[in-house]
Coordinates of N, CA, C and O in Angstrom, one line a residue:
X29 N 42.0 129.9 88.6 CA 41.1 130.1 88.1 C 40.3 130.7 88.6 O 39.3 131.1 88.3
X30 N 40.6 131.8 89.9 CA 40.0 132.5 90.2 C 39.7 134.4 89.3 O 40.4 134.0 88.7
X31 N 38.7 134.8 89.5 CA 38.4 135.5 88.4 C 39.3 136.8 89.3 O 39.0 138.1 88.5
X32 N 39.2 136.8 90.7 CA 40.0 138.0 91.7 C 40.0 137.6 92.7 O 40.2 137.1 93.3
X33 N 41.8 138.4 92.5 CA 42.5 137.7 93.8 C 42.7 139.3 94.6 O 42.9 140.1 94.2
X34 N 42.4 138.9 95.7 CA 42.7 140.9 96.4 C 43.3 140.2 97.2 O 44.0 138.9 98.1
X35 N 44.6 141.7 98.0 CA 45.7 141.5 98.2 C 45.5 142.6 99.4 O 45.2 143.7 99.6
X36 N 45.7 143.0 100.7 CA 46.0 143.8 101.4 C 46.8 144.7 101.5 O 46.8 146.0 102.0
X37 N 47.8 144.8 100.2 CA 48.5 146.3 99.8 C 49.5 145.6 99.2 O 49.2 144.3 97.8
X38 N 49.5 147.0 97.8 CA 50.4 146.3 96.7 C 51.7 145.3 97.3 O 51.7 144.9 95.6
X39 N 52.4 145.6 98.2 CA 53.3 144.4 98.4 C 52.5 143.2 98.5 O 53.4 142.6 97.7
X40 N 51.4 142.8 98.8 CA 51.2 141.9 98.7 C 50.4 141.0 97.9 O 51.0 140.6 97.5
X41 N 50.3 142.7 97.2 CA 49.6 142.1 95.6 C 50.9 141.7 94.5 O 51.1 140.5 93.4
X42 N 52.0 142.6 94.7 CA 53.5 141.9 93.8 C 54.0 140.3 94.3 O 54.5 139.9 93.0
X43 N 53.5 140.6 95.8 CA 54.0 139.0 95.6 C 53.6 137.7 95.1 O 53.8 136.6 95.0
X44 N 52.3 138.2 95.4 CA 50.7 137.4 94.6 C 51.1 137.5 93.3 O 51.0 136.2 92.5
X45 N 51.9 138.6 92.6 CA 51.6 137.9 91.0 C 53.3 136.7 90.8 O 53.4 136.7 89.7
X46 N 53.9 137.7 91.7 CA 55.9 136.9 91.2 C 55.4 135.9 91.7 O 56.0 134.7 91.0
X47 N 54.9 135.2 93.3 CA 54.9 133.9 93.2 C 54.3 133.0 93.5 O 54.9 131.1 93.5
X48 N 52.9 133.1 92.3 CA 52.3 132.6 91.7 C 51.4 132.7 90.9 O 50.9 132.3 90.2
X49 N 52.2 133.7 90.1 CA 52.1 134.1 89.2 C 50.4 134.3 88.2 O 50.3 133.8 87.3
X50 N 50.1 135.3 89.4 CA 48.5 136.0 89.0 C 48.7 137.0 88.1 O 50.0 137.8 87.8
X51 N 47.4 136.9 87.4 CA 47.7 137.8 85.9 C 47.6 139.2 86.9 O 46.2 139.0 87.8
X52 N 48.5 140.3 86.7 CA 48.5 141.6 87.4 C 46.3 141.9 86.9 O 45.8 142.4 88.3
X53 N 45.7 141.9 85.8 CA 44.5 142.2 86.1 C 43.4 141.8 86.7 O 42.8 142.4 87.0
X54 N 43.7 140.1 87.7 CA 42.7 139.2 88.3 C 43.8 140.2 89.4 O 42.2 139.5 90.7
X55 N 44.5 141.1 90.2 CA 44.3 141.1 91.7 C 44.7 142.8 91.0 O 44.7 143.5 90.9
X56 N 43.4 143.0 93.2 CA 43.3 144.2 93.4 C 43.1 144.2 94.6 O 43.9 142.9 95.9
X57 N 44.1 145.2 95.2 CA 44.2 145.9 96.5 C 43.0 146.4 97.5 O 41.7 147.6 96.6
X58 N 42.9 145.8 98.6 CA 41.7 146.5 99.5 C 42.6 146.6 100.7 O 42.5 145.1 101.4
X59 N 43.0 147.7 101.1 CA 43.7 147.6 102.4 C 42.7 146.9 103.6 O 41.4 147.3 103.6
X60 N 42.9 147.2 104.5 CA 42.1 146.8 105.5 C 42.1 147.8 106.1 O 42.5 149.2 106.3
X61 N 40.7 147.9 107.4 CA 40.9 149.4 108.1 C 40.6 148.2 109.7 O 41.3 147.0 109.7
X62 N 40.3 149.6 110.7 CA 40.1 149.0 112.1 C 38.8 149.3 112.3 O 37.7 150.1 111.5
X63 N 39.0 148.4 113.5 CA 37.0 149.3 114.5 C 37.3 150.7 114.2 O 38.9 151.7 114.9
X64 N 35.9 150.7 115.2 CA 35.5 151.8 115.7 C 36.3 152.2 117.4 O 36.4 153.3 117.5
X65 N 36.5 150.9 117.2 CA 37.3 151.5 118.8 C 38.5 151.9 118.8 O 39.0 152.6 119.8
X66 N 38.7 151.9 118.2 CA 40.8 152.5 117.8 C 40.8 154.3 117.9 O 40.8 154.2 116.8
X67 N 40.3 154.7 118.4 CA 40.3 156.0 118.4 C 41.2 156.5 119.5 O 41.6 156.7 120.6
X68 N 41.3 158.0 119.9 CA 42.2 158.8 120.9 C 41.3 158.7 122.1 O 40.6 158.8 122.0
X69 N 42.1 158.7 123.0 CA 40.9 158.6 124.4 C 42.1 159.5 125.3 O 42.6 160.7 124.0
X70 N 42.0 159.8 126.7 CA 41.7 161.0 127.3 C 42.5 160.7 128.2 O 43.2 160.1 128.8
X71 N 44.0 161.7 128.3 CA 45.5 161.7 129.3 C 45.0 160.8 130.8 O 45.8 159.7 131.3
X72 N 44.1 161.3 131.0 CA 43.1 160.5 132.8 C 43.0 159.3 133.0 O 43.8 158.3 133.1
X73 N 42.6 159.0 131.2 CA 42.3 157.9 131.0 C 43.2 156.3 131.2 O 43.4 155.4 130.9
X74 N 44.3 157.3 130.1 CA 45.2 156.4 129.7 C 46.7 155.8 131.0 O 47.2 154.8 131.3
X75 N 46.5 156.6 132.3 CA 47.1 156.7 133.5 C 46.7 156.1 134.1 O 47.9 155.3 135.0
X76 N 45.3 156.0 134.5 CA 45.0 154.5 135.0 C 45.2 153.5 134.7 O 45.6 152.7 135.3
X77 N 44.9 153.1 133.2 CA 45.1 152.1 132.5 C 47.0 151.9 132.6 O 47.2 150.8 133.4
X78 N 47.9 152.9 132.6 CA 49.6 152.5 133.4 C 49.4 151.6 134.9 O 50.2 151.4 135.1
X79 N 49.1 152.7 135.7 CA 48.8 152.7 137.0 C 48.8 151.6 137.0 O 49.1 150.4 138.3
X80 N 47.4 150.2 136.9 CA 46.5 149.3 136.1 C 47.8 148.0 136.5 O 47.6 147.4 136.7
X81 N 48.3 148.4 135.2 CA 49.3 147.6 134.7 C 50.8 147.8 135.3 O 51.3 146.8 134.4
X82 N 51.4 148.8 135.5 CA 52.1 148.3 136.9 C 54.2 148.9 135.1 O 54.1 149.1 135.3
X83 N 53.4 150.1 134.6 CA 54.2 150.3 134.0 C 54.2 151.8 133.7 O 55.1 151.8 133.1
X84 N 54.6 152.3 135.1 CA 54.8 153.9 135.5 C 54.0 154.5 133.9 O 52.7 154.7 133.7
X85 N 55.1 156.0 134.1 CA 54.3 157.0 133.8 C 54.7 157.3 131.5 O 53.8 157.5 131.2
X86 N 55.7 156.0 131.3 CA 56.2 156.4 130.1 C 56.7 154.8 129.6 O 57.1 153.7 130.1
X87 N 55.3 153.9 128.2 CA 56.3 153.3 127.7 C 56.7 153.2 126.5 O 55.3 153.9 126.1
X88 N 57.3 153.0 126.0 CA 56.6 152.1 124.2 C 56.4 151.2 124.2 O 57.3 150.2 124.1
X89 N 55.4 150.6 123.4 CA 54.5 149.8 122.4 C 55.6 149.2 121.2 O 55.2 150.1 120.2
X90 N 55.7 148.0 121.1 CA 56.0 147.3 120.5 C 54.5 146.2 120.7 O 53.8 145.8 121.5
X91 N 53.6 145.8 119.6 CA 52.2 145.1 119.7 C 52.6 143.8 118.4 O 52.6 144.6 117.0
X92 N 52.6 142.7 118.1 CA 52.8 141.7 117.4 C 53.5 140.5 118.1 O 54.1 139.9 119.0
X93 N 53.6 139.1 116.9 CA 53.9 138.4 117.3 C 55.6 138.9 117.5 O 56.9 139.1 117.1
X94 N 56.3 137.6 118.8 CA 57.8 137.3 118.8 C 58.0 136.7 118.2 O 58.8 135.4 118.7
X95 N 58.9 137.2 117.0 CA 59.8 135.9 115.8 C 61.1 136.5 114.9 O 60.7 138.5 115.0
X96 N 62.0 136.3 114.6 CA 62.8 137.1 114.2 C 62.3 138.1 113.5 O 62.9 139.0 113.0
X97 N 60.9 137.8 112.2 CA 60.7 138.4 110.9 C 60.3 139.9 112.0 O 60.4 141.0 110.6
X98 N 60.0 139.7 112.6 CA 59.8 140.7 113.0 C 60.8 142.3 113.8 O 60.8 143.8 114.2
X99 N 62.0 142.2 113.4 CA 63.3 142.8 114.3 C 63.1 143.2 115.7 O 64.1 144.0 115.8
X100 N 62.3 142.2 116.5 CA 62.7 142.8 117.5 C 65.0 143.3 118.3 O 64.5 143.0 119.4
X101 N 65.3 142.0 118.3 CA 66.0 142.0 118.3 C 67.1 143.7 117.5 O 68.1 144.3 119.0
X102 N 67.1 144.2 116.8 CA 67.0 145.1 116.8 C 66.6 146.0 117.6 O 67.6 147.2 118.0
X103 N 65.3 146.0 117.7 CA 64.8 146.8 118.9 C 65.7 146.5 120.4 O 64.9 148.2 120.2
X104 N 65.9 145.8 120.6 CA 65.9 146.2 121.9 C 67.2 146.4 121.8 O 67.3 147.7 122.6
X105 N 68.3 145.8 121.0 CA 69.2 147.5 121.1 C 69.5 148.1 121.0 O 70.3 148.9 121.5
X106 N 68.5 149.1 120.2 CA 68.0 150.2 119.8 C 67.7 151.2 121.2 O 68.5 152.0 121.6
X107 N 67.2 150.4 121.7 CA 66.1 150.2 122.8 C 67.1 150.7 124.4 O 67.3 151.9 125.0
X108 N 68.0 149.7 124.2 CA 69.2 149.8 125.5 C 70.3 150.5 125.5 O 70.7 151.6 125.8
X109 N 70.4 151.3 123.4 CA 71.2 152.5 123.0 C 70.8 153.4 124.2 O 71.2 154.6 124.3
X110 N 69.7 153.6 123.2 CA 69.0 154.8 123.3 C 69.1 155.5 124.9 O 69.2 156.2 125.3
X111 N 68.4 154.3 125.8 CA 68.5 154.4 127.5 C 70.0 154.9 127.9 O 70.2 155.8 128.7
X112 N 71.0 154.6 127.1 CA 72.7 155.4 127.2 C 73.0 155.9 127.0 O 73.3 157.1 128.2
X113 N 72.0 156.8 126.8 CA 72.3 158.0 125.7 C 72.0 159.0 126.2 O 72.1 160.2 126.1
X114 N 70.5 158.8 126.8 CA 69.5 159.5 126.9 C 70.2 159.6 128.9 O 68.9 161.1 129.1
X115 N 70.2 159.1 129.4 CA 70.6 159.2 130.2 C 69.3 159.9 131.0 O 68.3 159.0 131.2
X116 N 69.3 160.9 132.2 CA 68.4 160.6 132.9 C 66.7 160.3 132.0 O 65.7 160.6 132.7
X117 N 66.8 161.0 130.8 CA 65.5 161.2 130.4 C 64.8 160.2 130.5 O 63.4 159.9 129.6
X118 N 65.0 159.2 129.2 CA 65.0 158.0 130.0 C 64.5 157.0 131.0 O 64.1 156.0 130.6
X119 N 64.7 157.4 132.3 CA 64.8 156.7 133.9 C 63.2 156.7 133.7 O 62.0 157.6 133.7
X120 N 63.0 155.3 133.6 CA 61.5 155.0 134.2 C 61.0 154.5 133.0 O 59.5 154.2 133.2
X121 N 61.0 154.9 131.8 CA 60.2 154.0 130.4 C 61.8 153.1 130.2 O 62.0 152.2 130.4
X122 N 59.9 152.2 130.2 CA 59.7 150.6 129.8 C 59.4 150.7 128.9 O 58.9 151.5 127.1
X123 N 60.5 149.2 128.1 CA 59.6 149.1 125.8 C 58.6 147.9 126.5 O 59.3 146.7 126.6
X124 N 57.3 147.4 125.9 CA 56.6 146.6 126.1 C 56.5 146.3 124.6 O 56.2 146.9 123.5
X125 N 56.6 144.4 124.5 CA 56.8 143.6 123.5 C 55.9 143.3 124.4 O 56.0 141.6 124.8
X126 N 54.8 143.4 123.3 CA 53.4 142.2 123.4 C 53.3 141.2 122.3 O 53.6 142.2 121.5
X127 N 53.1 140.6 122.8 CA 52.0 139.5 121.8 C 52.7 138.1 122.0 O 52.9 137.9 122.7
X128 N 51.4 137.2 121.1 CA 52.2 136.0 121.1 C 53.0 135.2 120.9 O 54.1 136.3 120.0
X129 N 54.2 134.4 121.1 CA 55.2 133.6 121.3 C 55.3 133.9 120.1 O 54.8 132.2 119.9
X130 N 56.3 133.2 119.2 CA 56.5 133.3 117.9 C 57.1 132.1 117.5 O 58.0 131.1 118.4
X131 N 58.2 131.8 117.1 CA 59.9 130.5 116.1 C 60.5 131.7 116.8 O 60.5 132.9 116.6
X132 N 61.6 131.0 117.5 CA 62.9 131.7 117.2 C 62.7 132.5 118.9 O 63.3 133.7 118.8
X133 N 61.4 132.6 119.5 CA 61.3 134.4 120.3 C 62.5 134.1 121.7 O 62.6 134.9 122.3
X134 N 63.1 132.7 121.6 CA 63.8 132.6 122.9 C 64.9 133.1 122.5 O 65.4 134.5 124.1
X135 N 65.2 133.9 121.8 CA 66.5 134.7 121.3 C 66.9 136.5 121.7 O 67.4 137.2 122.3
X136 N 65.5 136.8 121.9 CA 63.9 138.3 122.1 C 64.8 137.9 123.8 O 65.5 139.4 124.3
X137 N 64.7 137.3 124.4 CA 64.9 137.1 126.3 C 66.2 136.8 126.1 O 66.6 137.7 127.3
X138 N 66.5 136.5 125.2 CA 68.1 135.9 126.5 C 68.5 137.4 125.9 O 69.7 138.0 126.4
X139 N 68.4 138.3 124.4 CA 69.6 139.4 124.5 C 68.7 140.0 125.5 O 69.8 141.0 125.9
X140 N 67.7 140.9 125.6 CA 67.2 141.4 127.2 C 67.6 141.2 128.0 O 68.2 141.9 129.1
X141 N 67.7 139.8 128.7 CA 68.7 138.9 129.6 C 70.4 140.0 129.8 O 70.7 140.4 130.1
X142 N 70.8 139.4 128.2 CA 72.4 139.8 128.5 C 73.0 141.9 127.9 O 73.7 141.7 129.0
X143 N 71.9 142.3 127.2 CA 72.1 143.6 128.2 C 71.3 144.2 129.3 O 71.7 145.4 129.2
X144 N 71.0 143.5 130.6 CA 70.7 143.8 131.5 C 69.2 144.5 131.4 O 69.7 145.8 132.4
X145 N 68.8 144.3 130.8 CA 67.4 144.9 130.5 C 66.6 144.6 130.8 O 65.2 145.1 130.6
X146 N 66.6 143.6 131.8 CA 65.4 143.0 132.3 C 64.1 143.3 132.9 O 63.4 143.5 133.5
X147 N 64.4 144.3 133.5 CA 64.0 145.4 134.7 C 63.3 146.5 133.6 O 62.2 147.1 134.0
X148 N 63.6 146.7 132.5 CA 62.9 147.8 131.5 C 62.2 147.2 130.1 O 61.4 148.2 129.6
X149 N 61.9 146.1 130.1 CA 61.4 145.3 129.0 C 60.9 144.2 129.9 O 60.1 143.7 130.5
X150 N 59.2 145.1 128.8 CA 58.3 144.0 129.7 C 57.1 143.1 128.5 O 57.1 143.7 127.5
X151 N 57.1 142.3 128.8 CA 56.6 140.7 128.0 C 54.6 140.5 128.7 O 55.4 139.8 129.3
X152 N 54.1 141.3 128.1 CA 52.7 140.9 128.8 C 51.9 139.9 128.1 O 51.0 139.0 128.8
X153 N 53.0 139.7 127.3 CA 52.0 138.3 126.1 C 51.0 138.7 125.5 O 50.7 138.9 125.2
X154 N 50.4 137.6 125.4 CA 48.9 137.7 124.0 C 48.3 139.1 124.9 O 47.8 139.2 125.9
X155 N 47.6 139.9 123.8 CA 47.0 140.7 124.7 C 45.2 140.8 124.0 O 45.4 141.1 123.1
X156 N 44.6 140.5 124.2 CA 43.2 140.6 123.7 C 42.5 141.3 123.2 O 43.1 142.2 122.6
X157 N 42.0 141.5 121.7 CA 41.6 142.4 121.0 C 41.4 142.6 121.8 O 40.9 144.8 121.3
X158 N 39.7 143.3 122.3 CA 39.5 144.5 122.9 C 40.3 145.2 123.9 O 39.9 146.1 124.2
X159 N 41.9 144.3 124.2 CA 42.1 145.4 125.2 C 43.2 146.1 124.6 O 43.5 147.0 124.7
X160 N 43.4 145.9 123.0 CA 44.5 146.7 122.3 C 44.1 147.9 122.3 O 44.7 148.3 122.5
X161 N 43.1 149.1 121.9 CA 43.0 150.7 122.4 C 43.8 151.3 123.4 O 44.7 151.7 123.3
X162 N 43.7 150.5 124.5 CA 44.4 150.9 126.0 C 45.8 150.5 125.6 O 46.7 151.8 126.0
X163 N 46.2 149.8 125.2 CA 47.7 149.6 125.0 C 48.0 150.9 124.3 O 49.2 151.4 124.8
X164 N 47.6 151.2 123.3 CA 47.9 151.8 122.1 C 48.0 153.8 123.0 O 48.8 153.9 122.7
X165 N 46.9 153.7 123.3 CA 46.9 154.9 123.7 C 47.4 154.9 125.3 O 47.7 156.8 125.6
X166 N 47.8 154.5 126.1 CA 49.0 154.6 126.3 C 50.4 154.6 126.5 O 50.7 154.6 127.2
X167 N 50.4 154.0 125.6 CA 51.7 154.2 125.0 C 52.6 155.7 124.2 O 51.9 156.5 123.9
X168 N 53.5 155.9 124.8 CA 54.0 157.2 124.4 C 54.6 156.8 123.0 O 54.2 158.1 122.5
X169 N 54.7 156.5 122.1 CA 54.7 156.2 121.2 C 54.8 154.6 120.8 O 54.6 153.2 121.3
X170 N 54.5 154.2 119.3 CA 54.5 152.4 119.1 C 54.9 152.5 117.8 O 55.8 153.3 117.5
X171 N 56.2 151.4 118.7 CA 57.2 151.0 117.9 C 57.0 149.9 117.0 O 56.2 148.3 117.4
X172 N 57.1 149.8 115.8 CA 56.9 148.5 114.3 C 58.5 148.2 113.5 O 58.3 149.0 112.3
X173 N 59.5 147.5 114.0 CA 60.3 147.2 113.2 C 60.9 146.0 112.3 O 61.2 146.3 111.6
X174 N 59.6 145.7 111.6 CA 59.4 144.3 111.1 C 59.9 144.9 109.7 O 60.4 145.6 109.0
X175 N 60.9 143.9 109.7 CA 61.3 142.9 108.3 C 60.8 143.2 106.9 O 60.6 143.5 106.7
X176 N 59.3 142.5 107.1 CA 58.4 141.6 106.0 C 57.4 141.7 107.3 O 56.5 141.0 108.1
X177 N 56.4 142.4 106.0 CA 55.0 142.1 106.4 C 53.8 142.5 104.9 O 54.3 142.7 104.2
X178 N 52.8 142.3 105.4 CA 51.7 142.0 104.2 C 51.6 143.3 104.2 O 50.1 143.5 103.5
X179 N 50.8 143.9 105.5 CA 50.3 145.1 105.8 C 50.3 145.6 106.6 O 51.2 146.6 106.6
X180 N 50.3 145.6 108.4 CA 50.6 146.3 109.9 C 49.8 146.5 109.3 O 49.9 148.4 110.2
X181 N 48.9 145.5 110.2 CA 47.5 145.9 111.1 C 48.0 146.9 112.6 O 47.2 148.5 112.8
X182 N 49.1 146.5 112.6 CA 49.1 147.6 114.3 C 49.7 148.6 113.6 O 49.5 149.2 114.7
X183 N 50.5 149.1 113.0 CA 50.3 150.7 113.1 C 48.9 151.1 112.3 O 49.3 152.3 113.4
X184 N 48.6 150.8 111.9 CA 47.2 151.4 111.2 C 46.1 152.1 112.7 O 45.5 152.5 113.1
X185 N 46.4 150.5 113.5 CA 45.5 150.6 115.0 C 46.7 151.8 115.7 O 45.4 152.9 116.4
X186 N 47.2 151.4 115.9 CA 48.4 153.0 116.5 C 48.0 153.4 116.3 O 47.5 154.8 116.5
X187 N 47.7 154.4 114.6 CA 47.6 156.2 114.5 C 45.8 156.2 114.4 O 46.3 157.7 115.1
X188 N 45.5 155.2 114.5 CA 44.1 155.4 114.7 C 43.4 155.9 116.2 O 43.0 157.0 116.5
X189 N 44.4 155.6 117.6 CA 44.2 156.1 118.5 C 45.2 156.8 118.5 O 45.3 157.4 120.1
X190 N 45.6 157.7 118.2 CA 46.1 158.9 118.2 C 47.6 158.6 118.9 O 48.6 159.8 119.4
X191 N 48.7 156.8 118.8 CA 49.5 157.0 119.3 C 51.1 157.2 118.0 O 50.4 156.7 116.9
X192 N 52.2 158.5 118.6 CA 53.0 158.8 117.5 C 53.7 157.1 117.2 O 54.1 155.8 118.1
X193 N 53.7 157.0 115.4 CA 54.5 155.4 115.5 C 55.9 156.0 114.2 O 56.0 156.8 113.9
X194 N 57.0 154.8 115.1 CA 57.7 155.0 114.7 C 57.5 153.5 113.6 O 58.0 152.4 114.7
X195 N 58.5 153.0 112.1 CA 57.8 151.7 112.1 C 59.3 151.5 111.1 O 60.1 152.4 110.9
X196 N 59.5 150.4 110.4 CA 60.6 150.1 109.7 C 59.7 150.7 107.8 O 58.6 151.0 107.8
X197 N 61.0 151.0 107.1 CA 60.6 150.9 105.4 C 60.1 150.2 105.5 O 60.2 150.0 104.1
X198 N 59.8 148.9 105.9 CA 59.0 148.0 104.9 C 57.9 148.8 104.1 O 57.6 149.0 104.6
X199 N 58.5 147.9 102.8 CA 57.5 148.4 101.9 C 55.5 148.1 102.0 O 55.3 149.5 101.6
X200 N 54.5 147.1 102.5 CA 53.6 147.5 103.2 C 53.8 148.7 104.2 O 52.3 149.0 104.2
X201 N 54.2 148.9 105.1 CA 54.2 149.5 106.4 C 54.3 150.8 105.4 O 54.2 151.8 106.4
X202 N 55.2 151.3 105.0 CA 55.3 152.0 104.3 C 53.8 152.7 103.4 O 53.2 154.1 103.8
X203 N 53.3 151.7 103.0 CA 51.5 152.0 102.5 C 50.7 152.2 103.8 O 49.5 153.2 103.3
X204 N 50.8 151.8 104.0 CA 50.1 152.0 105.6 C 49.9 153.4 106.1 O 49.4 154.3 106.6
X205 N 51.5 153.2 106.5 CA 51.6 155.2 107.6 C 52.5 156.1 106.5 O 51.9 157.4 107.0
X206 N 52.8 155.9 105.4 CA 52.7 157.3 104.7 C 53.2 158.1 105.0 O 54.8 157.8 105.4
X207 N 53.3 159.3 105.5 CA 54.3 160.7 106.0 C 54.0 160.4 107.0 O 54.3 161.6 108.0
X208 N 53.2 159.7 107.9 CA 52.4 160.3 109.3 C 53.3 160.0 110.4 O 52.9 159.8 111.4
X209 N 54.5 158.7 110.1 CA 55.0 158.0 110.7 C 57.0 158.6 110.3 O 57.2 158.8 109.6
X210 N 57.1 158.0 111.1 CA 58.4 158.0 111.6 C 58.8 157.2 111.7 O 58.6 156.6 111.7
X211 N 60.1 156.4 109.6 CA 61.0 155.5 109.4 C 62.1 155.5 109.4 O 62.9 156.5 109.5
X212 N 62.7 154.0 109.8 CA 64.1 153.5 108.8 C 64.1 152.3 108.4 O 63.3 151.9 108.5
X213 N 65.6 152.2 107.8 CA 65.6 151.4 107.5 C 65.8 150.0 108.4 O 65.9 150.3 109.1
X214 N 64.7 149.4 108.0 CA 64.9 147.5 108.9 C 66.0 147.0 109.1 O 66.6 146.3 110.4
X215 N 67.4 147.8 108.0 CA 68.0 147.5 109.2 C 69.3 148.0 110.1 O 70.7 147.7 109.9
X216 N 69.0 149.2 109.8 CA 69.1 151.0 110.6 C 68.7 150.6 112.1 O 69.0 151.5 112.4
X217 N 70.4 150.2 112.9 CA 69.9 150.4 114.3 C 70.1 151.5 115.2 O 69.8 151.6 115.9
X218 N 71.0 152.6 114.3 CA 71.2 153.8 114.2 C 70.0 154.9 114.7 O 69.8 155.3 115.1
X219 N 69.8 154.5 112.7 CA 68.7 154.8 112.6 C 66.9 155.0 113.2 O 66.5 156.2 114.1
X220 N 66.7 153.8 114.3 CA 66.0 153.4 114.8 C 65.8 154.6 116.0 O 65.6 154.9 116.3

């Protein structure tokens, strides 16, 4: 009975029409935006942040809930392979998996242990919104391997901070990233 249904992406709009039988004429896409706090920083501030958090000189960042639909097991396997194939170039690089624990998160921790990555993968937990820009700015890159998203706000936040993005080709993430990110098929560990 609503006059208008607002969806945060074309993908979400399609889902609303498919699953809730909403008439297409009533569904409008209005994309999310980010706060003006999400801007590029300077190298010195980012280095201070990394030192304060004990992250070393280089880290790759994922930020979101720790749960299966985020595809983190694929990310951990790809990171392990990259470390093995990169040799000295990978020395000291951390993978930061930031975010609160969702459902079935324990399999992610188990995989990190099984692959011998306990010294290279950091789990800082939930990051308060005010701290997010520093985490993005300090990262060498932001990686978002999600299988399904309604929008993909972390991709937009990372891009606003000037952090290079690698994300899956989930439909809504392609809407956000366009051609400004490197992308891979969500099930393609080699591509990642």
